């Protein structure tokens, strides 16, 4: 079956603009995660959705970042008033009931 | 403060030899460990995992060893192949479904 998909694959924006990144998890997976990887760094956890429970937002770096998951499937990560330090690869992963996380290809965000 | 450390940024191995990638962690609450492989411009691909109740898990050419007393795990690849050349990330969690904490990765180069 299809894996995790993310769109857009690349995004270039100007500082101060808002951006939306989309993630389509593997069908049937109940958990969805957002991570980001800045240049030369490991993956950094941002937010986690599990079923209908309240999301774990403990990794969001500032209140400019938010995410929602509609209908228990597709998720959108929104970054408001983007800054240059937001430039990174944003990765989405999904899992079935908390088992192994499977990653999408990522969205490469560049803030000029 | 990094909870998961991969102290070797790079490793070079000849084809057919063993590759040993190392990972140290500081949080004694971690009970699940994973290794992911990442090619450029792709998302991380799950390789192998181990629960804290085990000290070894094997899958084909890949074996992961866990030493809880030393808070250390390692990934062995035998025999190494040129297609194994990639960035390898160690990750840990303290419960199924929780966010993964990643190391910064080790770049493995396997020469033929």
PDB file of C-alpha atoms in Angstrom:
ATOM      1  CA  UNK A   1       0.000   0.000   0.000  1.00  0.00           C
ATOM      2  CA  UNK A   2       0.945   3.657  -0.184  1.00  0.00           C
ATOM      3  CA  UNK A   3       3.345   5.063   2.353  1.00  0.00           C
ATOM      4  CA  UNK A   4       3.250   8.402   4.135  1.00  0.00           C
ATOM      5  CA  UNK A   5       3.011  11.267   1.674  1.00  0.00           C
ATOM      6  CA  UNK A   6       3.841  14.910   2.242  1.00  0.00           C
ATOM      7  CA  UNK A   7       3.268  18.062   0.231  1.00  0.00           C
ATOM      8  CA  UNK A   8       4.764  20.219  -1.001  1.00  0.00           C
ATOM      9  CA  UNK A   9       8.117  18.495  -1.385  1.00  0.00           C
ATOM     10  CA  UNK A  10       9.852  21.869  -1.423  1.00  0.00           C
ATOM     11  CA  UNK A  11       8.734  25.292  -0.245  1.00  0.00           C
ATOM     12  CA  UNK A  12      10.539  28.605  -0.510  1.00  0.00           C
ATOM     13  CA  UNK A  13       8.982  31.515   1.323  1.00  0.00           C
ATOM     14  CA  UNK A  14       9.829  34.987   2.480  1.00  0.00           C
ATOM     15  CA  UNK A  15      10.415  35.819   6.105  1.00  0.00           C
ATOM     16  CA  UNK A  16       7.185  36.817   7.785  1.00  0.00           C
ATOM     17  CA  UNK A  17       4.890  34.754   5.549  1.00  0.00           C
ATOM     18  CA  UNK A  18       2.747  31.882   6.774  1.00  0.00           C
ATOM     19  CA  UNK A  19       3.210  28.355   5.402  1.00  0.00           C
ATOM     20  CA  UNK A  20       1.146  25.164   5.553  1.00  0.00           C
ATOM     21  CA  UNK A  21       2.646  21.720   5.232  1.00  0.00           C
ATOM     22  CA  UNK A  22       0.502  18.667   4.629  1.00  0.00           C
ATOM     23  CA  UNK A  23       0.846  15.038   5.653  1.00  0.00           C
ATOM     24  CA  UNK A  24      -1.185  12.039   4.510  1.00  0.00           C
ATOM     25  CA  UNK A  25      -0.458   9.100   6.837  1.00  0.00           C
ATOM     26  CA  UNK A  26      -0.603   5.443   5.960  1.00  0.00           C
ATOM     27  CA  UNK A  27      -4.226   4.342   5.798  1.00  0.00           C
ATOM     28  CA  UNK A  28      -5.368   2.847   9.091  1.00  0.00           C
ATOM     29  CA  UNK A  29      -2.551   4.299  11.143  1.00  0.00           C
ATOM     30  CA  UNK A  30      -3.857   5.855  14.324  1.00  0.00           C
ATOM     31  CA  UNK A  31      -0.854   7.908  15.359  1.00  0.00           C
ATOM     32  CA  UNK A  32       0.751  10.779  13.456  1.00  0.00           C
ATOM     33  CA  UNK A  33       3.952  12.646  14.313  1.00  0.00           C
ATOM     34  CA  UNK A  34       5.722  15.743  13.069  1.00  0.00           C
ATOM     35  CA  UNK A  35       9.500  16.147  13.310  1.00  0.00           C
ATOM     36  CA  UNK A  36      11.958  18.548  11.766  1.00  0.00           C
ATOM     37  CA  UNK A  37      15.587  18.182  10.820  1.00  0.00           C
ATOM     38  CA  UNK A  38      17.702  21.292  10.691  1.00  0.00           C
ATOM     39  CA  UNK A  39      21.022  21.275   8.841  1.00  0.00           C
ATOM     40  CA  UNK A  40      23.516  18.964  10.535  1.00  0.00           C
ATOM     41  CA  UNK A  41      21.110  18.011  13.281  1.00  0.00           C
ATOM     42  CA  UNK A  42      19.100  14.971  14.222  1.00  0.00           C
ATOM     43  CA  UNK A  43      15.351  14.816  13.986  1.00  0.00           C
ATOM     44  CA  UNK A  44      13.557  17.006  16.505  1.00  0.00           C
ATOM     45  CA  UNK A  45      10.071  16.062  17.719  1.00  0.00           C
ATOM     46  CA  UNK A  46       7.382  18.703  17.230  1.00  0.00           C
ATOM     47  CA  UNK A  47       3.898  17.290  17.864  1.00  0.00           C
ATOM     48  CA  UNK A  48       2.089  13.948  18.124  1.00  0.00           C
ATOM     49  CA  UNK A  49      -1.541  12.930  17.499  1.00  0.00           C
ATOM     50  CA  UNK A  50      -2.964   9.644  18.783  1.00  0.00           C
ATOM     51  CA  UNK A  51      -6.527   8.810  17.840  1.00  0.00           C
ATOM     52  CA  UNK A  52      -9.001  11.227  19.390  1.00  0.00           C
ATOM     53  CA  UNK A  53      -6.762  12.153  22.300  1.00  0.00           C
ATOM     54  CA  UNK A  54      -5.453  15.670  22.802  1.00  0.00           C
ATOM     55  CA  UNK A  55      -2.214  16.083  20.856  1.00  0.00           C
ATOM     56  CA  UNK A  56       1.163  16.162  22.576  1.00  0.00           C
ATOM     57  CA  UNK A  57       2.455  19.609  21.610  1.00  0.00           C
ATOM     58  CA  UNK A  58       5.466  19.550  23.889  1.00  0.00           C
ATOM     59  CA  UNK A  59       7.976  19.803  21.047  1.00  0.00           C
ATOM     60  CA  UNK A  60       6.603  22.859  19.291  1.00  0.00           C
ATOM     61  CA  UNK A  61       9.361  25.507  19.441  1.00  0.00           C
ATOM     62  CA  UNK A  62       7.080  28.552  19.618  1.00  0.00           C
ATOM     63  CA  UNK A  63       3.459  29.623  19.409  1.00  0.00           C
ATOM     64  CA  UNK A  64       4.013  30.395  15.734  1.00  0.00           C
ATOM     65  CA  UNK A  65       3.778  26.649  15.154  1.00  0.00           C
ATOM     66  CA  UNK A  66       0.484  24.774  15.206  1.00  0.00           C
ATOM     67  CA  UNK A  67      -0.907  21.581  13.760  1.00  0.00           C
ATOM     68  CA  UNK A  68      -4.236  19.934  13.299  1.00  0.00           C
ATOM     69  CA  UNK A  69      -5.402  16.532  12.223  1.00  0.00           C
ATOM     70  CA  UNK A  70      -8.771  16.402  10.535  1.00  0.00           C
ATOM     71  CA  UNK A  71     -10.938  13.308  10.647  1.00  0.00           C
ATOM     72  CA  UNK A  72      -8.179  11.289  12.243  1.00  0.00           C
ATOM     73  CA  UNK A  73      -6.253  11.210   8.984  1.00  0.00           C
ATOM     74  CA  UNK A  74      -4.635  14.126   7.137  1.00  0.00           C
ATOM     75  CA  UNK A  75      -2.599  16.601   9.163  1.00  0.00           C
ATOM     76  CA  UNK A  76      -1.513  20.172   8.461  1.00  0.00           C
ATOM     77  CA  UNK A  77       1.440  21.862  10.159  1.00  0.00           C
ATOM     78  CA  UNK A  78       1.185  25.655  10.037  1.00  0.00           C
ATOM     79  CA  UNK A  79       4.055  28.030  10.683  1.00  0.00           C
ATOM     80  CA  UNK A  80       3.022  31.644  11.065  1.00  0.00           C
ATOM     81  CA  UNK A  81       5.305  34.613  10.448  1.00  0.00           C
ATOM     82  CA  UNK A  82       8.155  32.380   9.323  1.00  0.00           C
ATOM     83  CA  UNK A  83      11.708  33.142  10.417  1.00  0.00           C
ATOM     84  CA  UNK A  84      14.975  32.102   8.794  1.00  0.00           C
ATOM     85  CA  UNK A  85      15.662  29.665  11.638  1.00  0.00           C
ATOM     86  CA  UNK A  86      12.511  27.772  10.613  1.00  0.00           C
ATOM     87  CA  UNK A  87      14.359  26.566   7.509  1.00  0.00           C
ATOM     88  CA  UNK A  88      14.562  22.778   7.827  1.00  0.00           C
ATOM     89  CA  UNK A  89      13.192  19.523   6.499  1.00  0.00           C
ATOM     90  CA  UNK A  90       9.807  18.837   8.083  1.00  0.00           C
ATOM     91  CA  UNK A  91       9.078  15.133   8.386  1.00  0.00           C
ATOM     92  CA  UNK A  92       5.818  13.406   9.124  1.00  0.00           C
ATOM     93  CA  UNK A  93       5.519   9.850  10.422  1.00  0.00           C
ATOM     94  CA  UNK A  94       2.633   7.556  11.226  1.00  0.00           C
ATOM     95  CA  UNK A  95       2.243   4.369  13.197  1.00  0.00           C
ATOM     96  CA  UNK A  96      -0.401   1.807  14.025  1.00  0.00           C
ATOM     97  CA  UNK A  97      -1.265   2.035  17.709  1.00  0.00           C
ATOM     98  CA  UNK A  98       2.165   3.328  18.664  1.00  0.00           C
ATOM     99  CA  UNK A  99       4.259   0.699  16.982  1.00  0.00           C
ATOM    100  CA  UNK A 100       7.091   1.452  14.556  1.00  0.00           C
ATOM    101  CA  UNK A 101       6.910   4.931  13.032  1.00  0.00           C
ATOM    102  CA  UNK A 102       7.091   5.156   9.240  1.00  0.00           C
ATOM    103  CA  UNK A 103       8.260   8.395   7.715  1.00  0.00           C
ATOM    104  CA  UNK A 104       7.279  10.378   4.671  1.00  0.00           C
ATOM    105  CA  UNK A 105       9.821  11.972   2.302  1.00  0.00           C
ATOM    106  CA  UNK A 106       9.642  15.352   4.027  1.00  0.00           C
ATOM    107  CA  UNK A 107       9.044  18.957   3.013  1.00  0.00           C
ATOM    108  CA  UNK A 108      12.145  21.073   2.537  1.00  0.00           C
ATOM    109  CA  UNK A 109      11.341  24.573   3.773  1.00  0.00           C
ATOM    110  CA  UNK A 110      13.586  27.506   2.975  1.00  0.00           C
ATOM    111  CA  UNK A 111      12.807  30.881   4.509  1.00  0.00           C
ATOM    112  CA  UNK A 112      14.568  33.741   2.759  1.00  0.00           C
TER     113      UNK A 112
ATOM    114  CA  UNK B   1      21.290  18.375  26.551  1.00  0.00           C
ATOM    115  CA  UNK B   2      21.327  15.454  24.131  1.00  0.00           C
ATOM    116  CA  UNK B   3      19.592  12.362  25.452  1.00  0.00           C
ATOM    117  CA  UNK B   4      20.690  10.229  22.490  1.00  0.00           C
ATOM    118  CA  UNK B   5      24.237  10.572  21.230  1.00  0.00           C
ATOM    119  CA  UNK B   6      25.967   9.222  18.182  1.00  0.00           C
ATOM    120  CA  UNK B   7      29.526  10.294  18.757  1.00  0.00           C
ATOM    121  CA  UNK B   8      30.915   9.230  15.396  1.00  0.00           C
ATOM    122  CA  UNK B   9      29.723  11.538  12.620  1.00  0.00           C
ATOM    123  CA  UNK B  10      31.106   9.205   9.960  1.00  0.00           C
ATOM    124  CA  UNK B  11      32.342   5.675   9.373  1.00  0.00           C
ATOM    125  CA  UNK B  12      34.095   4.174   6.354  1.00  0.00           C
ATOM    126  CA  UNK B  13      34.105   0.420   5.755  1.00  0.00           C
ATOM    127  CA  UNK B  14      35.117  -1.859   2.919  1.00  0.00           C
ATOM    128  CA  UNK B  15      32.528  -3.995   1.189  1.00  0.00           C
ATOM    129  CA  UNK B  16      32.142  -7.383   2.867  1.00  0.00           C
ATOM    130  CA  UNK B  17      33.434  -6.193   6.233  1.00  0.00           C
ATOM    131  CA  UNK B  18      31.434  -5.509   9.374  1.00  0.00           C
ATOM    132  CA  UNK B  19      30.040  -2.036  10.060  1.00  0.00           C
ATOM    133  CA  UNK B  20      29.483  -1.162  13.708  1.00  0.00           C
ATOM    134  CA  UNK B  21      27.500   1.961  14.517  1.00  0.00           C
ATOM    135  CA  UNK B  22      27.274   3.091  18.106  1.00  0.00           C
ATOM    136  CA  UNK B  23      24.735   5.008  20.144  1.00  0.00           C
ATOM    137  CA  UNK B  24      24.663   6.129  23.780  1.00  0.00           C
ATOM    138  CA  UNK B  25      21.710   7.402  25.756  1.00  0.00           C
ATOM    139  CA  UNK B  26      21.294   9.121  29.090  1.00  0.00           C
ATOM    140  CA  UNK B  27      17.620   8.614  29.982  1.00  0.00           C
ATOM    141  CA  UNK B  28      17.153   5.370  31.926  1.00  0.00           C
ATOM    142  CA  UNK B  29      13.399   5.560  31.228  1.00  0.00           C
ATOM    143  CA  UNK B  30      13.925   4.748  27.541  1.00  0.00           C
ATOM    144  CA  UNK B  31      12.563   1.279  26.874  1.00  0.00           C
ATOM    145  CA  UNK B  32      12.408   1.053  23.089  1.00  0.00           C
ATOM    146  CA  UNK B  33      15.198   1.707  20.619  1.00  0.00           C
ATOM    147  CA  UNK B  34      15.214   1.893  16.851  1.00  0.00           C
ATOM    148  CA  UNK B  35      17.639   2.379  13.988  1.00  0.00           C
ATOM    149  CA  UNK B  36      16.666   4.247  10.853  1.00  0.00           C
ATOM    150  CA  UNK B  37      18.555   4.628   7.596  1.00  0.00           C
ATOM    151  CA  UNK B  38      18.295   7.799   5.539  1.00  0.00           C
ATOM    152  CA  UNK B  39      19.304   8.494   1.956  1.00  0.00           C
ATOM    153  CA  UNK B  40      19.615  12.097   0.715  1.00  0.00           C
ATOM    154  CA  UNK B  41      16.290  13.756  -0.122  1.00  0.00           C
ATOM    155  CA  UNK B  42      14.313  10.860   1.354  1.00  0.00           C
ATOM    156  CA  UNK B  43      12.626  10.276   4.692  1.00  0.00           C
ATOM    157  CA  UNK B  44      14.177   7.906   7.251  1.00  0.00           C
ATOM    158  CA  UNK B  45      13.516   4.218   6.634  1.00  0.00           C
ATOM    159  CA  UNK B  46      12.992   1.891   9.593  1.00  0.00           C
ATOM    160  CA  UNK B  47      15.675  -0.781   9.896  1.00  0.00           C
ATOM    161  CA  UNK B  48      15.438  -2.625  13.170  1.00  0.00           C
ATOM    162  CA  UNK B  49      14.289  -2.125  16.745  1.00  0.00           C
ATOM    163  CA  UNK B  50      14.856  -3.577  20.177  1.00  0.00           C
ATOM    164  CA  UNK B  51      12.879  -3.534  23.385  1.00  0.00           C
ATOM    165  CA  UNK B  52      14.628  -3.001  26.709  1.00  0.00           C
ATOM    166  CA  UNK B  53      13.680  -6.499  27.803  1.00  0.00           C
ATOM    167  CA  UNK B  54      16.067  -7.914  25.201  1.00  0.00           C
ATOM    168  CA  UNK B  55      19.773  -7.497  24.643  1.00  0.00           C
ATOM    169  CA  UNK B  56      19.907  -8.574  21.010  1.00  0.00           C
ATOM    170  CA  UNK B  57      17.693  -8.524  17.959  1.00  0.00           C
ATOM    171  CA  UNK B  58      18.663  -9.805  14.544  1.00  0.00           C
ATOM    172  CA  UNK B  59      17.165  -9.307  11.106  1.00  0.00           C
ATOM    173  CA  UNK B  60      19.178 -10.625   8.195  1.00  0.00           C
ATOM    174  CA  UNK B  61      22.438  -8.703   7.922  1.00  0.00           C
ATOM    175  CA  UNK B  62      21.416  -6.312  10.706  1.00  0.00           C
ATOM    176  CA  UNK B  63      21.822  -6.982  14.411  1.00  0.00           C
ATOM    177  CA  UNK B  64      21.181  -4.541  17.223  1.00  0.00           C
ATOM    178  CA  UNK B  65      22.769  -5.048  20.638  1.00  0.00           C
ATOM    179  CA  UNK B  66      21.564  -3.312  23.791  1.00  0.00           C
ATOM    180  CA  UNK B  67      23.641  -2.903  26.950  1.00  0.00           C
ATOM    181  CA  UNK B  68      21.293  -1.329  29.487  1.00  0.00           C
ATOM    182  CA  UNK B  69      23.844  -1.025  32.256  1.00  0.00           C
ATOM    183  CA  UNK B  70      26.106   0.989  29.970  1.00  0.00           C
ATOM    184  CA  UNK B  71      23.179   2.784  28.299  1.00  0.00           C
ATOM    185  CA  UNK B  72      24.665   1.813  24.979  1.00  0.00           C
ATOM    186  CA  UNK B  73      23.396   0.208  21.820  1.00  0.00           C
ATOM    187  CA  UNK B  74      25.065  -0.713  18.597  1.00  0.00           C
ATOM    188  CA  UNK B  75      24.034  -1.719  15.093  1.00  0.00           C
ATOM    189  CA  UNK B  76      26.092  -4.346  13.307  1.00  0.00           C
ATOM    190  CA  UNK B  77      25.853  -4.781   9.550  1.00  0.00           C
ATOM    191  CA  UNK B  78      27.444  -7.941   8.204  1.00  0.00           C
ATOM    192  CA  UNK B  79      28.508  -8.122   5.452  1.00  0.00           C
ATOM    193  CA  UNK B  80      28.464  -4.456   4.512  1.00  0.00           C
ATOM    194  CA  UNK B  81      27.399  -3.575   0.961  1.00  0.00           C
ATOM    195  CA  UNK B  82      27.836  -0.354  -1.048  1.00  0.00           C
ATOM    196  CA  UNK B  83      24.046   0.108  -0.971  1.00  0.00           C
ATOM    197  CA  UNK B  84      24.281   0.434   2.805  1.00  0.00           C
ATOM    198  CA  UNK B  85      25.972   3.812   2.368  1.00  0.00           C
ATOM    199  CA  UNK B  86      23.602   6.274   4.053  1.00  0.00           C
ATOM    200  CA  UNK B  87      23.062   8.221   7.268  1.00  0.00           C
ATOM    201  CA  UNK B  88      22.056   6.002  10.180  1.00  0.00           C
ATOM    202  CA  UNK B  89      20.015   7.432  13.034  1.00  0.00           C
ATOM    203  CA  UNK B  90      19.589   5.910  16.447  1.00  0.00           C
ATOM    204  CA  UNK B  91      16.288   6.716  18.192  1.00  0.00           C
ATOM    205  CA  UNK B  92      14.758   5.981  21.576  1.00  0.00           C
ATOM    206  CA  UNK B  93      11.414   6.321  23.301  1.00  0.00           C
ATOM    207  CA  UNK B  94       9.991   5.764  26.769  1.00  0.00           C
ATOM    208  CA  UNK B  95       6.838   4.001  25.779  1.00  0.00           C
ATOM    209  CA  UNK B  96       5.123   2.716  22.694  1.00  0.00           C
ATOM    210  CA  UNK B  97       3.683   5.513  20.660  1.00  0.00           C
ATOM    211  CA  UNK B  98       5.568   8.318  22.339  1.00  0.00           C
ATOM    212  CA  UNK B  99       7.826  10.691  20.465  1.00  0.00           C
ATOM    213  CA  UNK B 100      11.171   9.386  19.333  1.00  0.00           C
ATOM    214  CA  UNK B 101      14.344  11.092  20.480  1.00  0.00           C
ATOM    215  CA  UNK B 102      16.963  10.930  17.747  1.00  0.00           C
ATOM    216  CA  UNK B 103      20.727  11.111  17.665  1.00  0.00           C
ATOM    217  CA  UNK B 104      22.423  13.334  15.103  1.00  0.00           C
ATOM    218  CA  UNK B 105      23.279  10.434  12.843  1.00  0.00           C
ATOM    219  CA  UNK B 106      26.349   8.634  11.545  1.00  0.00           C
ATOM    220  CA  UNK B 107      27.200   8.703   7.852  1.00  0.00           C
ATOM    221  CA  UNK B 108      28.293   5.244   6.705  1.00  0.00           C
ATOM    222  CA  UNK B 109      30.320   4.893   3.524  1.00  0.00           C
ATOM    223  CA  UNK B 110      30.879   1.395   2.181  1.00  0.00           C
ATOM    224  CA  UNK B 111      33.477   1.199  -0.565  1.00  0.00           C
ATOM    225  CA  UNK B 112      33.700  -1.603  -3.097  1.00  0.00           C
TER     226      UNK B 112
END
